Amino acid sequence: MIKREFIKTLAAASAATFMNPMVASSRMIASDSNAKKKVLMLGGRGFIGPSIVKVFLNAGFHVTLLNRGKTNATLFNDLPVIICDREKENREGYKKIDKKYRETYWDIVIDTWQKSPKAVSDFLDEFKGSIGHYHYISTMSVYDKWDSKFIEETAALNPLPSFPETISTDFRYAIRKTLCEEAIRERMANYTIYRSHGMKDFRVTRPHDPNAEPFWPVRFNRGGEILLPNIADHHIQVTDVQSLSNFILHCAESGTYGAYNVAYHPTPFKDFVSSLISATGMPDKLHWIDGDFLITNELIPYKIVPLWKPEPKGSYYFNVQKAVSAGLVNRPMVDMVTDQLNGYKSRHPNDDVRFGEIMEGKKLKYYSMEKERDIIKKWVTKRG
């Protein structure tokens, strides 16, 4: 390194320390300590897994994946991968795991999703004594009642059937997730559970299914005249995957345990619209149309019009203050919308998803732009 480069580097380090000496020193310490910590990521190549993996890699952790090797098999191909199918009866999927992995102590284990509660309990039993801090991505659906606003983590969870004895189960999503949480609490002390709510990311849950694409970002990106529900006290609430990923990292580094509701604070729908406009530009015109008129014209809340769910009244009003107090920092919503839109464009460069229309023999969700134009015309005529 020549002299001027050394001086430049030293000046930059000094400036960082001057601005925030605690942050500068903690980052250097964290980098050294994280490099010695082993993370086992269950999955890691699907929907939210890649975002979490990147956060931990950027923080200097040593990450290993455990999955079947089928989803996005070339993603993170420079990382070690344990090929294992957790959905085999009698833990058959674990029998071929190399001895070196079986004898490894995993400082951090992150489980993004498992549709089988028995698969979760099997993993925890198989790796008993080898896990320092277990992180599980759950859902707000574990709460039994959504009939009041600002539900906290102490609220009652779903009543449960007996824990399944087999991998295969017909329980609905909310019950499966609640059973998974039960399995974790019975087997672990050092765990963190993240109850998410409608996760949004660059990726989607089903990348080959047009129904998984983000309606509002796509609609605003197309511009023109846009129909919007005009509803009193209309709020939305979703989980930004990047903010969630950063919070998981924070909890791992700080040893933060327990269950947390992780989402944006309840957000007025008009503020969400402002984020859409910031990400895509101002459309030709916004038509704020009364909810009753929309329903009369078959635009049903939630079923047809996304992020409009008047019942149950707690749907978009979960209390996230515990997570915020523990270190959750939600980034600006426009950043989330931008990520969603960029993901859509990467999957559909021709912008060919036609909501509410027939594609490949199936009618897509939501409503078509033709239907939208028709309702706007009726609304304008009605108002004279």
Coordinates of C-alpha atoms in Angstrom, one line a residue:
M1 CA 0.0 0.0 0.0
I2 CA 1.5 3.4 -1.0
K3 CA 1.6 6.3 1.4
R4 CA -1.3 8.3 0.0
E5 CA -3.6 5.2 0.1
F6 CA -2.6 4.5 3.7
I7 CA -3.4 8.0 4.7
K8 CA -6.7 7.9 2.9
T9 CA -7.6 4.6 4.6
L10 CA -6.6 5.9 8.0
A11 CA -8.6 9.1 7.5
A12 CA -11.7 7.2 6.6
A13 CA -11.4 5.0 9.7
S14 CA -10.8 8.1 11.8
A15 CA -13.8 9.8 10.3
A16 CA -16.0 6.8 11.1
T17 CA -14.8 6.7 14.7
F18 CA -15.4 10.4 15.0
M19 CA -18.9 10.2 13.7
N20 CA -19.8 7.3 16.0
P21 CA -17.0 5.6 17.9
M22 CA -19.3 3.0 19.4
V23 CA -20.6 1.9 16.1
A24 CA -17.1 1.8 14.5
S25 CA -15.6 -0.3 17.3
S26 CA -18.6 -2.7 17.6
R27 CA -18.5 -3.4 13.8
M28 CA -14.8 -4.3 14.0
I29 CA -15.4 -6.6 17.0
A30 CA -18.5 -8.1 15.4
S31 CA -16.6 -8.9 12.2
D32 CA -13.9 -10.8 14.1
S33 CA -16.4 -12.8 16.3
N34 CA -18.9 -13.5 13.5
A35 CA -16.2 -15.1 11.3
K36 CA -15.8 -17.8 14.0
K37 CA -19.6 -18.5 14.2
K38 CA -21.3 -21.2 12.2
V39 CA -24.7 -20.6 10.7
L40 CA -26.9 -23.5 9.5
M41 CA -29.6 -22.2 7.1
L42 CA -32.4 -24.7 6.6
G43 CA -33.5 -24.0 3.0
G44 CA -31.8 -20.8 2.0
R45 CA -32.6 -20.8 -1.8
G46 CA -36.3 -20.3 -1.9
F47 CA -38.4 -17.2 -1.1
I48 CA -36.9 -15.4 1.9
G49 CA -33.9 -17.6 2.4
P50 CA -31.6 -15.8 0.0
S51 CA -32.2 -12.5 1.7
I52 CA -31.3 -13.9 5.1
V53 CA -28.2 -15.7 3.8
K54 CA -26.9 -12.5 2.2
V55 CA -27.4 -10.6 5.4
F56 CA -25.4 -13.1 7.4
L57 CA -22.7 -13.5 4.8
N58 CA -22.3 -9.7 4.7
A59 CA -21.9 -9.7 8.5
G60 CA -19.0 -12.1 8.2
F61 CA -20.7 -15.4 9.4
H62 CA -19.7 -18.8 8.0
V63 CA -23.0 -20.1 6.4
T64 CA -23.9 -23.7 5.5
L65 CA -27.1 -24.6 3.8
L66 CA -29.3 -27.7 4.5
N67 CA -31.8 -28.5 1.8
R68 CA -32.8 -31.0 -0.8
G69 CA -30.7 -29.4 -3.5
K70 CA -33.7 -28.9 -5.8
T71 CA -34.8 -25.3 -5.5
N72 CA -32.5 -22.8 -7.3
A73 CA -29.7 -25.3 -7.1
T74 CA -27.1 -23.0 -8.5
L75 CA -27.7 -20.2 -6.0
F76 CA -24.9 -19.8 -3.4
N77 CA -23.0 -22.6 -5.1
D78 CA -19.9 -21.5 -3.4
L79 CA -21.4 -22.3 0.0
P80 CA -21.3 -25.8 1.7
V81 CA -24.6 -27.6 1.3
I82 CA -25.9 -30.5 3.3
I83 CA -28.2 -32.4 1.1
C84 CA -31.1 -33.6 3.3
D85 CA -34.8 -34.1 2.8
R86 CA -36.4 -33.2 6.2
E87 CA -39.8 -34.6 5.0
K88 CA -38.8 -38.3 5.3
E89 CA -40.5 -40.5 7.8
N90 CA -38.4 -41.9 10.7
R91 CA -35.7 -39.3 10.1
E92 CA -34.5 -41.2 7.0
G93 CA -33.3 -38.0 5.4
Y94 CA -30.7 -37.4 8.0
K95 CA -28.9 -40.8 7.7
K96 CA -26.7 -39.7 4.9
I97 CA -25.4 -36.5 6.5
D98 CA -21.6 -36.5 6.7
K99 CA -20.2 -37.1 10.1
K100 CA -18.4 -33.8 10.1
Y101 CA -21.7 -31.9 10.0
R102 CA -23.3 -34.1 12.6
E103 CA -20.5 -33.3 15.0
T104 CA -20.5 -29.6 14.2
Y105 CA -21.8 -27.2 16.8
W106 CA -24.1 -24.7 15.1
D107 CA -24.0 -21.3 16.8
I108 CA -27.1 -20.2 14.8
V109 CA -29.8 -22.3 13.0
I110 CA -32.4 -20.5 10.9
D111 CA -35.5 -22.2 9.8
T112 CA -37.5 -20.2 7.2
W113 CA -40.4 -22.5 6.6
Q114 CA -41.5 -26.1 7.2
K115 CA -45.0 -27.2 6.3
S116 CA -44.7 -30.3 8.5
P117 CA -44.5 -29.8 12.3
K118 CA -43.1 -33.3 12.6
A119 CA -40.2 -32.3 10.4
V120 CA -39.4 -29.4 12.7
S121 CA -39.5 -31.6 15.8
D122 CA -37.4 -34.3 14.0
F123 CA -34.7 -31.7 13.2
L124 CA -34.6 -30.4 16.7
D125 CA -34.4 -34.0 18.1
E126 CA -31.7 -35.0 15.6
F127 CA -29.5 -32.0 16.3
K128 CA -30.2 -31.9 20.1
G129 CA -27.3 -30.3 21.9
S130 CA -25.7 -28.9 18.8
I131 CA -27.7 -25.7 18.4
G132 CA -26.7 -22.4 20.1
H133 CA -29.6 -20.2 19.0
Y134 CA -32.6 -21.4 16.9
H135 CA -34.5 -18.9 14.8
Y136 CA -37.9 -19.8 13.3
I137 CA -40.0 -17.8 10.8
S138 CA -43.6 -18.1 11.9
T139 CA -46.7 -16.1 11.2
M140 CA -49.4 -13.9 12.8
S141 CA -51.8 -16.7 11.8
V142 CA -50.8 -18.5 15.0
Y143 CA -53.1 -16.2 17.0
D144 CA -56.5 -17.6 17.7
K145 CA -58.6 -14.4 17.5
W146 CA -58.1 -11.4 15.2
D147 CA -61.2 -9.6 16.4
S148 CA -59.4 -6.8 18.3
K149 CA -56.7 -4.3 17.2
F150 CA -53.1 -4.3 18.4
I151 CA -52.7 -8.0 19.2
E152 CA -49.5 -8.6 21.3
E153 CA -47.3 -11.6 21.6
T154 CA -49.0 -12.7 24.8
A155 CA -52.4 -13.2 23.0
A156 CA -53.9 -16.7 23.0
L157 CA -52.6 -19.0 20.2
N158 CA -54.7 -21.4 18.1
P159 CA -56.2 -24.4 20.0
L160 CA -54.3 -27.4 18.9
P161 CA -54.9 -31.1 18.1
S162 CA -52.5 -33.8 19.2
F163 CA -49.1 -33.3 17.8
P164 CA -48.8 -35.4 14.5
E165 CA -46.9 -38.6 14.6
T166 CA -46.1 -38.5 10.9
I167 CA -44.6 -36.0 8.4
S168 CA -47.7 -35.9 6.3
T169 CA -50.5 -33.8 7.7
D170 CA -53.7 -32.3 6.5
F171 CA -53.8 -29.4 9.0
R172 CA -54.3 -26.0 7.7
Y173 CA -51.4 -23.5 7.5
A174 CA -52.2 -21.7 10.8
I175 CA -52.4 -24.9 12.8
R176 CA -49.2 -26.3 11.2
K177 CA -47.3 -23.1 12.2
T178 CA -48.7 -23.1 15.7
L179 CA -47.7 -26.8 16.1
C180 CA -44.2 -25.9 14.9
E181 CA -43.9 -23.2 17.6
E182 CA -45.1 -25.7 20.2
A183 CA -42.4 -28.2 19.1
I184 CA -39.7 -25.5 19.5
R185 CA -40.8 -24.3 22.9
E186 CA -40.8 -27.9 24.2
R187 CA -37.3 -28.6 23.0
M188 CA -35.4 -25.3 23.1
A189 CA -34.7 -22.5 25.5
N190 CA -32.6 -20.3 23.2
Y191 CA -35.0 -19.6 20.4
T192 CA -36.4 -16.6 18.6
I193 CA -39.7 -16.8 16.8
Y194 CA -40.6 -14.2 14.2
R195 CA -44.3 -13.9 13.5
S196 CA -44.5 -12.3 10.1
H197 CA -47.5 -10.9 8.2
G198 CA -47.8 -11.0 4.4
M199 CA -44.0 -11.0 3.5
K200 CA -42.9 -8.9 0.6
D201 CA -39.6 -9.2 -1.2
F202 CA -37.8 -9.1 -4.5
R203 CA -38.7 -12.8 -4.8
V204 CA -42.2 -14.3 -4.6
T205 CA -43.4 -17.5 -3.0
R206 CA -44.2 -19.1 -6.4
P207 CA -42.0 -17.6 -9.1
H208 CA -43.7 -19.5 -11.9
D209 CA -47.2 -18.5 -10.8
P210 CA -48.5 -15.2 -12.1
N211 CA -50.9 -15.1 -9.1
A212 CA -48.0 -14.6 -6.8
E213 CA -47.0 -11.3 -8.4
P214 CA -47.5 -8.0 -6.5
F215 CA -50.7 -6.4 -7.7
W216 CA -50.3 -2.8 -6.5
P217 CA -46.7 -2.2 -7.5
V218 CA -47.3 -3.7 -11.0
R219 CA -50.5 -1.7 -11.4
F220 CA -48.9 1.6 -10.5
N221 CA -46.0 0.9 -12.7
R222 CA -48.3 0.7 -15.7
G223 CA -49.7 4.1 -14.9
G224 CA -52.9 5.6 -16.5
E225 CA -56.0 6.1 -14.4
I226 CA -56.1 4.0 -11.3
L227 CA -59.0 2.9 -9.1
L228 CA -58.5 3.0 -5.4
P229 CA -60.8 2.1 -2.5
N230 CA -61.9 5.1 -0.5
I231 CA -62.4 3.6 3.0
A232 CA -62.5 5.3 6.4
D233 CA -59.6 4.3 8.6
H234 CA -58.1 2.0 5.9
H235 CA -54.8 0.6 7.0
I236 CA -52.5 -2.1 5.7
Q237 CA -49.8 -4.1 7.4
V238 CA -47.1 -6.3 5.8
T239 CA -43.6 -7.6 6.6
D240 CA -40.6 -6.4 4.6
V241 CA -38.3 -9.3 4.1
Q242 CA -35.2 -7.2 4.1
S243 CA -36.1 -5.6 7.4
L244 CA -37.0 -9.0 8.9
S245 CA -33.6 -10.4 7.7
N246 CA -31.8 -7.5 9.4
F247 CA -33.7 -8.1 12.6
I248 CA -32.8 -11.8 12.6
L249 CA -29.2 -10.8 12.3
H250 CA -29.6 -8.4 15.1
C251 CA -31.2 -11.0 17.4
A252 CA -28.5 -13.5 16.5
E253 CA -25.7 -11.1 17.3
S254 CA -27.3 -9.7 20.5
G255 CA -28.7 -13.0 21.8
T256 CA -32.2 -11.8 21.8
Y257 CA -34.8 -14.5 22.5
G258 CA -38.5 -14.9 22.6
A259 CA -41.5 -14.4 20.2
Y260 CA -41.9 -11.2 18.2
N261 CA -44.5 -9.8 15.8
V262 CA -42.4 -8.5 12.9
A263 CA -44.0 -6.2 10.4
Y264 CA -44.4 -2.5 9.6
H265 CA -46.6 -0.6 12.1
P266 CA -50.2 -0.4 10.8
T267 CA -49.9 2.0 7.8
P268 CA -52.6 4.2 6.3
F269 CA -53.4 3.0 2.8
K270 CA -52.9 6.5 1.5
D271 CA -49.3 6.4 2.8
F272 CA -48.8 3.1 1.0
V273 CA -50.1 4.8 -2.2
S274 CA -47.6 7.6 -1.7
S275 CA -44.8 4.9 -1.5
L276 CA -46.2 3.4 -4.7
I277 CA -46.1 6.7 -6.4
S278 CA -42.5 7.4 -5.2
A279 CA -41.4 4.1 -6.6
T280 CA -43.2 4.3 -10.0
G281 CA -44.1 7.9 -10.7
M282 CA -47.3 9.8 -10.6
P283 CA -50.1 8.1 -12.7
D284 CA -52.4 10.1 -14.9
K285 CA -55.2 10.2 -12.3
L286 CA -56.3 8.5 -9.1
H287 CA -59.9 7.7 -8.6
W288 CA -60.8 7.2 -4.9
I289 CA -64.1 5.2 -5.1
D290 CA -66.4 4.4 -2.2
G291 CA -66.0 0.9 -0.9
D292 CA -69.8 0.1 -1.1
F293 CA -69.7 1.1 -4.8
L294 CA -66.7 -1.2 -5.4
I295 CA -68.5 -4.1 -3.7
T296 CA -71.6 -3.6 -5.7
N297 CA -69.4 -3.9 -8.8
E298 CA -67.9 -7.1 -7.6
L299 CA -64.6 -5.7 -6.3
I300 CA -64.7 -7.6 -3.0
P301 CA -62.3 -6.7 -0.2
Y302 CA -59.3 -8.9 0.1
K303 CA -60.6 -11.6 -2.2
I304 CA -60.5 -9.3 -5.3
V305 CA -58.9 -6.1 -4.0
P306 CA -55.6 -6.8 -2.2
L307 CA -54.7 -5.1 1.1
W308 CA -58.3 -4.1 1.9
K309 CA -59.5 -6.3 4.7
P310 CA -62.1 -4.8 7.0
E311 CA -62.9 -8.0 8.8
P312 CA -61.7 -9.3 11.2
K313 CA -60.8 -5.9 12.4
G314 CA -57.4 -6.8 13.8
S315 CA -56.2 -8.1 10.4
Y316 CA -53.8 -5.2 9.7
Y317 CA -53.3 -3.9 13.3
F318 CA -50.9 -6.2 15.0
N319 CA -48.7 -4.6 17.7
V320 CA -45.1 -4.7 16.7
Q321 CA -43.7 -2.5 19.5
K322 CA -42.0 -5.4 21.3
A323 CA -39.9 -6.1 18.2
V324 CA -39.2 -2.4 17.6
S325 CA -38.0 -2.0 21.2
A326 CA -35.8 -5.1 20.7
G327 CA -34.1 -3.6 17.6
L328 CA -36.4 -4.0 14.6
V329 CA -35.8 -1.2 12.1
N330 CA -38.3 -1.1 9.2
R331 CA -36.8 0.5 6.2
P332 CA -38.9 3.0 4.1
M333 CA -41.8 1.3 2.5
V334 CA -40.8 2.7 -0.9
D335 CA -37.7 0.5 -0.8
M336 CA -39.8 -2.6 -0.3
V337 CA -42.1 -1.6 -3.2
T338 CA -39.1 -1.0 -5.4
D339 CA -37.7 -4.4 -4.6
Q340 CA -41.0 -6.0 -5.4
L341 CA -41.2 -4.2 -8.7
N342 CA -37.7 -5.0 -9.7
G343 CA -38.3 -8.7 -8.9
Y344 CA -41.4 -8.6 -11.1
K345 CA -39.5 -7.0 -14.0
S346 CA -36.8 -9.7 -13.7
R347 CA -39.4 -12.5 -13.9
H348 CA -41.6 -10.8 -16.5
P349 CA -39.5 -8.4 -18.7
N350 CA -42.4 -8.1 -21.1
D351 CA -44.8 -7.0 -18.3
D352 CA -47.2 -9.8 -19.5
V353 CA -49.1 -10.7 -16.3
R354 CA -52.8 -9.8 -16.8
F355 CA -54.5 -9.8 -13.5
G356 CA -58.2 -10.8 -13.6
E357 CA -57.8 -12.3 -17.1
I358 CA -57.3 -15.8 -18.6
M359 CA -53.7 -16.9 -18.8
E360 CA -52.7 -20.4 -19.9
G361 CA -56.3 -21.5 -19.4
K362 CA -56.6 -20.1 -15.8
K363 CA -58.1 -16.9 -14.6
L364 CA -55.7 -14.9 -12.6
K365 CA -56.5 -13.2 -9.2
Y366 CA -57.6 -9.6 -8.6
Y367 CA -59.2 -7.6 -11.5
S368 CA -58.4 -6.6 -15.0
M369 CA -57.6 -3.1 -16.3
E370 CA -60.7 -3.4 -18.5
K371 CA -62.8 -4.1 -15.4
E372 CA -61.1 -1.1 -13.7
R373 CA -61.9 1.2 -16.6
D374 CA -65.5 0.1 -16.6
I375 CA -65.9 0.8 -12.9
I376 CA -64.2 4.2 -13.1
K377 CA -66.5 5.2 -15.9
K378 CA -69.6 4.1 -13.9
W379 CA -68.3 6.1 -10.9
V380 CA -67.6 9.2 -12.8
T381 CA -71.0 9.0 -14.5
K382 CA -72.7 8.4 -11.1
R383 CA -71.1 11.5 -9.6
G384 CA -72.2 13.6 -12.6

